[in-house]
Short mmCIF file of C-alpha atoms and ligand atoms in Angstrom, two decimals:
data_model
loop_
_atom_site.label_atom_id
_atom_site.label_comp_id
_atom_site.label_asym_id
_atom_site.label_seq_id
_atom_site.Cartn_x
_atom_site.Cartn_y
_atom_site.Cartn_z
CA MET J 1 94.02 107.52 74.78
CA THR J 2 92.35 104.16 75.37
CA LEU J 3 89.18 103.85 77.44
CA VAL J 4 88.85 100.48 79.19
CA THR J 5 85.41 99.55 80.47
CA ASP J 6 85.78 95.75 80.49
CA PRO J 7 84.55 94.88 84.02
CA VAL J 8 87.37 92.40 84.73
CA ALA J 9 90.09 94.87 83.73
CA VAL J 10 88.44 97.67 85.71
CA GLN J 11 87.77 95.58 88.84
CA SER J 12 91.35 94.26 88.87
CA ARG J 13 92.45 97.82 89.65
CA ARG J 14 90.38 98.04 92.87
CA THR J 15 93.53 97.01 94.66
CA ASP J 16 97.29 97.54 94.55
CA ARG J 17 100.13 95.30 95.72
CA SER J 18 99.13 95.86 99.37
CA GLY J 19 96.15 93.60 98.71
CA TRP J 20 93.76 96.19 100.14
CA ASP J 21 90.53 96.04 98.13
CA SER J 22 88.43 99.19 98.04
CA GLY J 23 85.29 97.11 97.51
CA GLY J 24 83.93 99.87 95.25
CA SER J 25 83.34 99.76 91.50
CA PRO J 26 85.58 102.14 89.51
CA ALA J 27 83.76 103.62 86.51
CA ALA J 28 86.52 103.17 83.95
CA VAL J 29 90.23 102.97 83.27
CA VAL J 30 91.84 105.53 80.97
CA LEU J 31 95.22 104.60 79.46
CA ALA J 32 96.72 108.03 78.75
CA GLU J 33 99.54 108.44 76.24
CA SER J 34 100.22 112.18 76.28
CA VAL J 35 100.05 115.30 78.41
CA PRO J 36 97.05 116.77 76.51
CA GLU J 37 95.16 113.51 77.16
CA VAL J 38 95.85 113.75 80.90
CA GLN J 39 94.71 117.39 80.80
CA ALA J 40 91.49 116.46 78.99
CA VAL J 41 90.65 113.72 81.51
CA LEU J 42 91.22 116.02 84.47
CA ARG J 43 89.26 118.92 82.97
CA GLU J 44 86.24 116.72 82.45
CA ALA J 45 86.51 114.96 85.81
CA ASN J 46 86.86 118.30 87.59
CA ARG J 47 83.76 119.63 85.84
CA ASP J 48 81.73 116.53 86.82
CA GLY J 49 83.24 116.03 90.27
CA THR J 50 84.48 112.53 89.31
CA PRO J 51 87.26 111.12 91.51
CA VAL J 52 90.53 110.36 89.68
CA VAL J 53 92.96 107.74 90.92
CA THR J 54 96.30 108.04 89.11
CA ARG J 55 98.14 104.80 88.65
CA GLY J 56 101.64 103.77 87.60
CA ALA J 57 102.52 100.08 87.99
CA GLY J 58 100.23 99.44 90.99
CA THR J 59 103.09 98.08 93.13
CA GLY J 60 102.26 100.44 96.00
CA LEU J 61 101.94 98.89 99.44
CA ALA J 62 99.53 101.29 101.13
CA GLY J 63 96.34 101.04 99.03
CA ALA J 64 96.97 104.48 97.49
CA ALA J 65 96.55 103.37 93.86
CA ALA J 66 93.45 101.29 94.53
CA GLY J 67 90.45 102.31 92.42
CA THR J 68 87.43 103.39 94.45
CA GLN J 69 83.67 103.63 93.83
CA GLY J 70 82.82 105.61 90.69
CA CYS J 71 86.39 106.81 90.05
CA VAL J 72 88.31 107.06 86.81
CA ILE J 73 91.62 105.24 87.06
CA LEU J 74 94.11 107.35 85.13
CA ASP J 75 96.83 104.90 84.14
CA VAL J 76 99.95 106.72 82.91
CA SER J 77 102.16 103.66 82.44
CA ARG J 78 102.09 104.07 78.63
CA MET J 79 103.78 107.49 78.96
CA ASN J 80 107.09 105.73 79.25
CA ARG J 81 109.66 107.54 77.15
CA ILE J 82 113.08 108.65 78.38
CA ARG J 83 113.14 112.00 76.61
CA GLU J 84 116.71 113.07 77.28
CA ILE J 85 119.85 112.05 79.12
CA VAL J 86 122.26 114.94 79.59
CA PRO J 87 125.59 113.43 80.70
CA ALA J 88 127.31 116.81 81.11
CA ASP J 89 124.69 117.88 83.66
CA GLU J 90 124.15 114.38 85.10
CA LEU J 91 120.38 114.51 84.60
CA ALA J 92 117.55 112.77 82.76
CA ILE J 93 114.19 114.03 81.57
CA VAL J 94 111.54 111.33 81.58
CA GLU J 95 107.84 110.59 81.31
CA PRO J 96 106.12 109.19 84.43
CA GLY J 97 105.58 105.63 83.20
CA VAL J 98 109.30 104.81 82.75
CA ILE J 99 110.18 101.71 84.76
CA THR J 100 112.67 102.64 87.48
CA ALA J 101 115.33 100.05 86.58
CA GLU J 102 115.08 100.95 82.88
CA LEU J 103 116.19 104.50 83.58
CA ASP J 104 119.17 103.12 85.48
CA HIS J 105 120.04 100.83 82.55
CA ALA J 106 119.66 103.68 80.05
CA ALA J 107 122.01 105.89 82.08
CA ALA J 108 124.70 103.19 82.42
CA PRO J 109 126.37 103.67 78.98
CA TYR J 110 127.06 107.27 80.02
CA GLY J 111 128.76 106.10 83.22
CA LEU J 112 125.74 107.28 85.21
CA THR J 113 123.19 105.68 87.51
CA TYR J 114 119.73 106.59 88.85
CA ALA J 115 120.36 106.03 92.53
CA PRO J 116 116.91 105.51 94.14
CA ASP J 117 116.34 101.76 93.78
CA PRO J 118 113.26 100.43 95.56
CA ALA J 119 113.32 96.63 95.76
CA SER J 120 110.49 96.86 93.21
CA ALA J 121 112.68 98.79 90.70
CA ALA J 122 112.12 96.19 87.98
CA MET J 123 108.34 96.85 88.14
CA SER J 124 107.62 100.28 89.61
CA THR J 125 107.36 103.52 87.62
CA ILE J 126 109.24 106.77 88.12
CA GLY J 127 105.89 108.61 88.53
CA GLY J 128 104.83 106.19 91.28
CA ASN J 129 108.27 106.51 92.92
CA ILE J 130 107.96 110.29 92.96
CA ALA J 131 104.36 110.21 94.19
CA THR J 132 105.39 107.96 97.10
CA ASN J 133 108.85 109.46 97.59
CA ALA J 134 110.13 105.90 97.38
CA GLY J 135 113.20 104.73 99.23
CA GLY J 136 115.39 101.81 98.30
CA LEU J 137 118.57 99.93 98.98
CA ARG J 138 121.09 102.58 97.87
CA CYS J 139 119.21 105.36 99.67
CA ALA J 140 121.45 104.81 102.68
CA LYS J 141 124.08 106.91 100.93
CA TYR J 142 122.31 108.68 98.06
CA GLY J 143 119.02 109.64 99.69
CA VAL J 144 115.42 108.84 98.82
CA THR J 145 113.61 109.80 95.59
CA ARG J 146 113.13 113.41 96.73
CA GLN J 147 116.91 113.92 96.63
CA ALA J 148 116.89 112.90 92.94
CA VAL J 149 114.01 115.08 91.74
CA LEU J 150 115.10 118.43 90.34
CA GLY J 151 111.89 119.45 88.57
CA LEU J 152 108.42 118.23 87.65
CA ASP J 153 105.70 118.77 85.07
CA VAL J 154 102.36 118.34 86.81
CA VAL J 155 98.77 118.52 85.58
CA LEU J 156 96.58 120.09 88.24
CA ALA J 157 93.01 119.06 89.01
CA ASP J 158 91.56 121.68 86.63
CA GLY J 159 93.79 120.53 83.75
CA THR J 160 96.41 123.29 84.05
CA LEU J 161 99.94 122.16 83.16
CA LEU J 162 102.40 123.42 85.78
CA LYS J 163 106.20 123.29 85.60
CA VAL J 164 108.01 123.36 88.94
CA GLY J 165 111.66 123.07 89.91
CA ARG J 166 114.60 123.40 87.56
CA ARG J 167 117.49 121.70 85.74
CA THR J 168 120.11 123.02 88.17
CA VAL J 169 121.28 121.09 91.21
CA LYS J 170 120.75 124.21 93.34
CA GLY J 171 117.87 126.68 93.33
CA VAL J 172 115.80 128.27 96.09
CA ALA J 173 113.48 130.65 94.24
CA GLY J 174 110.01 130.46 95.78
CA TYR J 175 108.42 127.71 97.83
CA ASP J 176 109.62 124.18 97.12
CA LEU J 177 106.61 122.89 95.18
CA THR J 178 108.73 120.09 93.68
CA GLY J 179 109.23 118.78 97.21
CA LEU J 180 105.54 119.19 97.98
CA PHE J 181 104.41 117.11 94.99
CA THR J 182 107.01 114.47 95.83
CA GLY J 183 105.32 112.05 98.21
CA SER J 184 101.82 113.50 97.70
CA GLU J 185 100.40 110.12 96.60
CA GLY J 186 98.41 111.46 93.65
CA THR J 187 96.37 113.89 95.79
CA LEU J 188 97.78 117.23 94.52
CA GLY J 189 98.34 116.68 90.78
CA VAL J 190 99.31 114.16 88.12
CA ILE J 191 103.05 113.98 87.40
CA VAL J 192 103.54 113.91 83.63
CA GLY J 193 107.27 114.64 83.41
CA ALA J 194 110.32 114.68 85.66
CA THR J 195 113.84 116.09 85.56
CA LEU J 196 115.95 113.70 87.60
CA ARG J 197 119.44 113.81 88.99
CA LEU J 198 121.82 111.05 87.91
CA ARG J 199 125.04 110.09 89.70
CA PRO J 200 128.32 108.67 88.47
CA ILE J 201 128.49 104.88 88.65
CA PRO J 202 130.78 104.17 91.62
CA ALA J 203 134.31 103.19 90.63
CA ALA J 204 134.18 100.10 92.84
CA THR J 205 131.97 98.30 95.33
CA ALA J 206 132.64 95.91 98.20
CA THR J 207 129.92 93.71 99.72
CA LEU J 208 129.90 92.15 103.18
CA ALA J 209 127.56 89.44 104.50
CA ALA J 210 127.48 89.33 108.31
CA CYS J 211 125.61 86.71 110.35
CA PHE J 212 124.23 87.33 113.83
CA ASP J 213 122.55 85.25 116.52
CA ASP J 214 119.37 87.28 116.34
CA ILE J 215 117.88 90.26 114.59
CA ALA J 216 118.21 92.63 117.54
CA THR J 217 121.99 92.07 117.64
CA ALA J 218 122.16 92.62 113.88
CA ALA J 219 120.14 95.83 114.27
CA ARG J 220 122.55 97.03 116.98
CA ALA J 221 125.46 96.27 114.67
CA ALA J 222 123.84 98.35 111.91
CA ALA J 223 123.38 101.20 114.38
CA ALA J 224 127.06 100.87 115.33
CA ILE J 225 128.03 101.51 111.69
CA THR J 226 126.21 104.85 111.83
CA ALA J 227 127.65 105.65 115.24
CA ALA J 228 131.13 105.07 113.79
CA HIS J 229 130.27 107.71 111.13
CA LEU J 230 130.66 105.27 108.27
CA THR J 231 128.30 105.67 105.29
CA PRO J 232 127.78 102.46 103.35
CA ALA J 233 125.77 102.64 100.12
CA MET J 234 123.41 100.06 101.58
CA ALA J 235 122.84 98.03 104.73
CA GLU J 236 120.01 95.52 104.41
CA LEU J 237 118.84 93.26 107.19
CA LEU J 238 116.91 89.99 106.94
CA ASP J 239 115.78 87.90 109.90
CA ARG J 240 115.98 84.14 110.03
CA ALA J 241 112.32 83.56 109.15
CA THR J 242 112.67 85.73 106.05
CA LEU J 243 115.88 83.99 104.99
CA ASP J 244 114.09 80.69 105.21
CA ALA J 245 111.21 82.04 103.14
CA VAL J 246 113.56 83.39 100.48
CA GLY J 247 115.00 79.88 100.18
CA MET J 248 118.62 80.83 100.31
CA GLY J 249 119.41 77.35 99.01
CA VAL J 250 119.06 78.80 95.54
CA HIS J 251 121.57 81.47 96.35
CA ARG J 252 123.88 79.02 98.05
CA ALA J 253 124.11 77.15 94.80
CA ALA J 254 124.98 80.41 93.07
CA LEU J 255 127.64 81.01 95.70
CA GLY J 256 129.17 77.59 95.17
CA VAL J 257 128.36 76.56 98.78
CA HIS J 258 127.84 72.80 98.85
CA GLY J 259 127.56 69.98 101.33
CA ALA J 260 125.50 69.40 104.48
CA GLY J 261 122.57 71.76 104.86
CA ALA J 262 123.07 73.26 101.43
CA SER J 263 119.38 73.02 100.56
CA GLY J 264 117.80 73.83 103.92
CA GLY J 265 117.08 77.11 105.74
CA GLY J 266 119.05 80.21 105.01
CA GLY J 267 120.61 81.32 108.27
CA ASP J 268 123.45 78.81 108.35
CA VAL J 269 125.02 79.74 105.05
CA TYR J 270 127.80 81.66 106.71
CA GLY J 271 127.69 80.17 110.22
CA ALA J 272 125.66 77.57 112.07
CA GLY J 273 122.52 78.82 113.76
CA ALA J 274 122.64 82.37 112.41
CA GLY J 275 119.48 84.26 113.26
CA ALA J 276 119.90 87.24 110.95
CA LEU J 277 121.89 88.40 107.96
CA LEU J 278 123.15 91.96 107.42
CA LEU J 279 124.27 92.82 103.88
CA VAL J 280 126.47 95.88 103.67
CA GLN J 281 127.80 97.43 100.49
CA THR J 282 130.33 100.23 100.35
CA ASP J 283 131.19 102.02 97.14
CA GLY J 284 133.55 104.52 95.56
CA LEU J 285 137.32 104.61 95.21
CA ALA J 286 137.77 103.72 98.89
CA ALA J 287 135.15 100.93 98.87
CA GLU J 288 137.57 98.23 100.09
CA GLN J 289 138.98 100.38 102.93
CA GLU J 290 135.48 101.39 104.02
CA ALA J 291 134.37 97.76 103.96
CA SER J 292 137.31 96.89 106.21
CA ALA J 293 136.28 99.65 108.61
CA VAL J 294 132.69 98.34 108.62
CA GLU J 295 134.00 94.81 109.19
CA ARG J 296 135.89 95.99 112.28
CA VAL J 297 132.68 97.52 113.68
CA LEU J 298 130.60 94.41 112.97
CA ALA J 299 133.07 91.75 114.07
CA PRO J 300 132.54 92.00 117.86
CA LEU J 301 128.78 91.46 117.45
CA ALA J 302 128.67 89.07 114.49
CA SER J 303 129.03 85.29 114.45
CA SER J 304 130.72 85.63 111.07
CA VAL J 305 131.57 88.30 108.52
CA ARG J 306 132.36 87.38 104.94
CA ARG J 307 133.30 89.54 101.98
CA ALA J 308 131.82 88.64 98.60
CA SER J 309 134.72 87.69 96.40
CA THR J 310 133.05 88.28 93.04
CA ALA J 311 130.48 90.67 91.61
CA ALA J 312 128.24 87.67 90.87
CA GLU J 313 128.34 86.62 94.52
CA ALA J 314 127.47 90.15 95.67
CA GLU J 315 124.61 90.33 93.17
CA SER J 316 123.30 86.97 94.33
CA LEU J 317 123.16 88.20 97.93
CA LEU J 318 121.33 91.38 96.92
CA ALA J 319 118.93 89.35 94.77
CA ALA J 320 117.98 87.47 97.95
CA ARG J 321 117.08 90.78 99.56
CA ARG J 322 115.09 91.98 96.54
CA GLY J 323 113.26 88.66 96.43
CA ALA J 324 112.23 88.77 100.10
CA LEU J 325 108.79 90.29 99.67
CA PRO J 326 107.72 88.15 96.70
CA SER J 327 108.86 85.10 98.72
CA LEU J 328 106.68 86.12 101.67
CA GLU J 329 103.75 86.74 99.31
CA ARG J 330 103.97 83.06 98.38
CA LEU J 331 103.27 82.11 102.03
CA GLY J 332 99.99 84.02 102.35
CA ARG J 333 98.74 87.58 102.34
CA PRO J 334 101.41 89.85 103.83
CA LEU J 335 100.62 92.97 105.83
CA ILE J 336 103.80 94.97 105.31
CA GLU J 337 104.67 97.58 107.90
CA ASP J 338 107.18 100.30 107.24
CA ILE J 339 108.19 102.02 110.44
CA ALA J 340 111.35 104.13 110.74
CA VAL J 341 113.09 105.03 113.98
CA PRO J 342 116.16 107.10 114.84
CA ARG J 343 119.03 104.86 113.79
CA SER J 344 120.45 104.66 117.31
CA ARG J 345 117.19 102.99 118.40
CA LEU J 346 117.05 100.27 115.74
CA GLY J 347 118.08 97.51 118.17
CA GLU J 348 115.48 98.62 120.71
CA ALA J 349 112.83 98.60 117.95
CA ALA J 350 113.81 95.09 116.82
CA ASP J 351 113.59 93.81 120.42
CA ALA J 352 110.17 95.41 120.89
CA VAL J 353 108.79 94.02 117.60
CA ALA J 354 109.90 90.54 118.71
CA ALA J 355 108.15 91.11 122.07
CA ILE J 356 104.93 92.21 120.31
CA SER J 357 105.08 89.08 118.17
CA ALA J 358 105.52 86.88 121.26
CA GLU J 359 102.75 88.63 123.24
CA THR J 360 100.18 88.60 120.44
CA GLY J 361 101.15 85.19 119.05
CA VAL J 362 101.37 86.77 115.57
CA PRO J 363 104.52 85.65 113.68
CA VAL J 364 106.45 88.62 112.30
CA PHE J 365 109.03 88.44 109.51
CA THR J 366 111.42 91.39 109.56
CA ILE J 367 113.49 92.97 106.82
CA ALA J 368 115.01 96.42 107.08
CA HIS J 369 116.81 99.17 105.23
CA ALA J 370 118.96 99.18 108.34
CA ALA J 371 121.17 102.17 107.58
CA ASP J 372 118.03 104.33 107.36
CA GLY J 373 116.47 102.94 110.56
CA ASN J 374 113.61 101.70 108.33
CA LEU J 375 112.12 98.38 109.53
CA HIS J 376 109.59 96.34 107.58
CA PRO J 377 107.92 94.02 110.11
CA ILE J 378 105.76 91.78 107.89
CA ILE J 379 102.81 89.80 109.15
CA VAL J 380 101.62 87.05 106.81
CA THR J 381 97.92 86.29 107.23
CA ASP J 382 95.90 83.40 105.82
CA GLY J 383 93.32 85.86 104.49
CA SER J 384 90.69 84.97 107.13
CA PRO J 385 89.01 87.81 109.06
CA ALA J 386 90.36 86.43 112.37
CA SER J 387 93.94 86.40 111.13
CA ALA J 388 93.54 89.89 109.62
CA ASP J 389 92.19 91.23 112.95
CA ALA J 390 95.12 89.70 114.86
CA ALA J 391 97.54 91.18 112.32
CA TRP J 392 96.07 94.68 112.67
CA GLU J 393 96.17 94.41 116.47
CA ALA J 394 99.90 93.61 116.29
CA ALA J 395 100.43 96.30 113.61
CA GLY J 396 98.75 98.93 115.80
CA ARG J 397 101.20 98.12 118.58
CA ILE J 398 104.12 98.35 116.14
CA PHE J 399 102.98 101.83 115.00
CA ALA J 400 102.64 102.97 118.63
CA LEU J 401 106.15 101.66 119.24
CA ALA J 402 107.54 103.65 116.30
CA LEU J 403 105.99 106.87 117.56
CA ARG J 404 107.15 106.18 121.13
CA LEU J 405 110.74 105.83 119.86
CA GLY J 406 110.54 109.17 118.04
CA GLY J 407 109.94 107.56 114.65
CA THR J 408 107.27 107.41 111.95
CA VAL J 409 104.54 104.99 110.90
CA THR J 410 105.82 105.04 107.32
CA GLY J 411 109.41 105.46 106.18
CA GLU J 412 108.81 105.03 102.45
CA HIS J 413 105.58 103.26 101.43
CA GLY J 414 103.25 106.16 102.21
CA ILE J 415 100.05 106.55 104.19
CA GLY J 416 97.66 105.53 101.40
CA VAL J 417 94.55 104.13 103.00
CA LEU J 418 96.08 101.63 105.34
CA LYS J 419 97.86 103.99 107.75
CA ARG J 420 95.48 106.94 107.69
CA ARG J 421 94.07 106.22 111.12
CA TRP J 422 97.51 106.76 112.69
CA LEU J 423 98.36 109.95 110.83
CA ALA J 424 96.87 112.51 113.24
CA GLU J 425 98.78 110.91 116.08
CA GLU J 426 102.06 111.33 114.23
CA LEU J 427 101.50 114.79 112.74
CA GLY J 428 99.28 116.43 115.33
CA ILE J 429 95.90 117.92 114.42
CA GLU J 430 97.25 121.40 113.58
CA SER J 431 99.70 120.06 111.03
CA LEU J 432 97.14 117.66 109.56
CA GLY J 433 94.57 120.47 109.36
CA LEU J 434 97.06 122.63 107.44
CA GLN J 435 97.70 119.76 105.03
CA HIS J 436 93.96 119.51 104.30
CA LYS J 437 93.95 123.26 103.54
CA ILE J 438 96.90 122.84 101.15
CA LYS J 439 95.03 120.01 99.42
CA ARG J 440 92.02 122.33 98.88
CA VAL J 441 94.25 124.99 97.24
CA PHE J 442 95.46 122.49 94.63
CA ASP J 443 92.24 120.52 94.28
CA PRO J 444 89.23 122.57 95.44
CA ASN J 445 86.69 119.97 94.26
CA GLY J 446 88.55 117.12 95.96
CA ILE J 447 88.73 114.90 92.87
CA LEU J 448 92.36 113.74 93.16
CA ASN J 449 92.65 110.42 94.98
CA PRO J 450 90.12 111.36 97.68
CA GLY J 451 90.35 109.52 100.99
CA LYS J 452 94.05 108.74 100.57
CA ALA J 453 97.32 110.02 102.05
CA ILE J 454 96.07 112.72 104.46
C1 FAD Z 1 108.35 93.51 95.85
C2 FAD Z 1 108.17 94.96 96.24
C3 FAD Z 1 109.23 95.64 96.80
C4 FAD Z 1 109.09 96.98 97.16
N1 FAD Z 1 110.18 97.64 97.68
C5 FAD Z 1 110.08 98.95 97.96
C6 FAD Z 1 111.22 99.66 98.46
O1 FAD Z 1 112.31 99.10 98.63
N2 FAD Z 1 111.07 100.98 98.74
C7 FAD Z 1 109.87 101.62 98.54
O2 FAD Z 1 109.79 102.84 98.80
N3 FAD Z 1 108.78 100.97 98.07
C8 FAD Z 1 108.85 99.66 97.77
N4 FAD Z 1 107.75 99.01 97.29
C9 FAD Z 1 106.49 99.74 97.09
C10 FAD Z 1 106.25 100.33 95.69
O3 FAD Z 1 106.97 99.65 94.69
C11 FAD Z 1 106.59 101.83 95.66
O4 FAD Z 1 105.68 102.52 96.50
C12 FAD Z 1 106.57 102.45 94.26
O5 FAD Z 1 107.06 103.79 94.35
C13 FAD Z 1 105.19 102.51 93.62
O6 FAD Z 1 105.32 102.77 92.23
P1 FAD Z 1 104.16 102.39 91.21
O7 FAD Z 1 104.54 102.84 89.87
O8 FAD Z 1 103.81 100.96 91.34
O9 FAD Z 1 102.97 103.30 91.78
P2 FAD Z 1 101.46 102.91 92.05
O10 FAD Z 1 101.37 101.79 93.02
O11 FAD Z 1 100.73 102.75 90.76
O12 FAD Z 1 100.96 104.25 92.76
C14 FAD Z 1 101.44 104.61 94.04
C15 FAD Z 1 100.92 106.02 94.40
O13 FAD Z 1 101.45 106.97 93.47
C16 FAD Z 1 100.39 107.64 92.79
N5 FAD Z 1 100.88 107.85 91.42
C17 FAD Z 1 101.39 106.93 90.57
N6 FAD Z 1 101.81 107.54 89.44
C18 FAD Z 1 101.55 108.86 89.58
C19 FAD Z 1 101.75 110.01 88.75
N7 FAD Z 1 102.30 109.92 87.54
N8 FAD Z 1 101.35 111.22 89.21
C20 FAD Z 1 100.79 111.35 90.44
N9 FAD Z 1 100.58 110.31 91.26
C21 FAD Z 1 100.96 109.07 90.84
C22 FAD Z 1 99.18 106.75 92.91
O14 FAD Z 1 97.98 107.49 92.82
C23 FAD Z 1 99.40 106.18 94.29
O15 FAD Z 1 99.01 107.13 95.24
C24 FAD Z 1 107.86 97.66 96.96
C25 FAD Z 1 106.78 96.95 96.39
C26 FAD Z 1 106.93 95.63 96.04
C27 FAD Z 1 105.76 94.92 95.41
#
């Protein structure tokens, strides 16, 4: 175990990738390297009533990993061993600090893949993914992190090591504590080990890039895929403003697209004046047939539909999607919203977000895990208080919209600190009250990530 008290290193963990700064001074950072070390830290903190903020890679977008006044930041990123891959059972047993994409790479030689792939997979940790119940691009077909977690080892607030779940794909003995810890944002226990489901690498993939006049039409097209009962592995949506920010010129070069406009904005790669791009990938033995069926659904609404002809071309398109958020971060400080709506209402939601942007005068960039109905309207501020206030005003209207459409204020990033004020409205006070009681059962002294998630 390493204790870090250097003020610069400690203060740098007052925030996470959301940019929210707690403003408080954490007491110290502990870099834990083993389960007994995590247990020792929690035992002592519980005795003294010291808050503990568990941290993986700090890529969270809701302020949940931000260190607060007087807390110990328990960084588990050094617990990063893949302990076992069991091909015959299609599972892996890992420590919490394993980087998400590294597990996927380690499974590949066995013909297996770890399906949940947040766009941050190259940086985020498995422990952080489980604590936020992260989604990702392939979740359209394979489900979010919860669907991949079979069992967990968790250290409770008093230092007790608890094992929940199992190695089997089925199992219903007792309450589902594995599910309860998944998505609990470090407020119920510290995840120190996980048994995870792996999947066979799909035999084939087919990738489509469809252009639309505007994002609402693209969103309606994505909803039409669901309505046609087709299940692509992913369906990712980017609006024109985001495509421009990503600088698709780079990707055009990779695609071998040359000539007029080849270094300008992104929307006209596949058709002049395109206002949005929908990337759809199908997979499995019938990938090509499914892609053809998707193409037939999209064609009446799209200005163009193109099938990637090589794996490199498909990867280049997906890289543009994964690079969207970092590209927007280069423009200013992004406030990233994460609403999800019933998939049939995605077009309505896209229209309403555009209307909110027009009415408030706040520019909104939109990307979406479209097949999940999960929209990320992103407001880039210049960091000034006035621009932050305007952004929150627009964000409040976007949250109200999500709830009005029967959706949620957070599809995958979590409540953290930033969305707490909207939680009671979504859950209702009875449900929220029950959640506070559950928290007290696991953590009677309230030391685990207080003030976050619920
Ligand atoms: C460019 C970019 C793209 C992103 N794309 C996606 C996306 O597609 N889908 C998505 O869902 N998210 C996405 N995110 C958000 C983020 O990557 C995820 O929330 C991720 O799961 C956080 O993992 P982390 O290791 O960084 O966790 P951290 O940020 O360190 O922590 C997040 C939360 O988990 C808790 N925690 C961390 N480790 C543990 C542990 N071992 N035990 C208990 N609690 C723990 C923390 O206390 C905190 O509450 C993106 C972020 C970025 C920067």
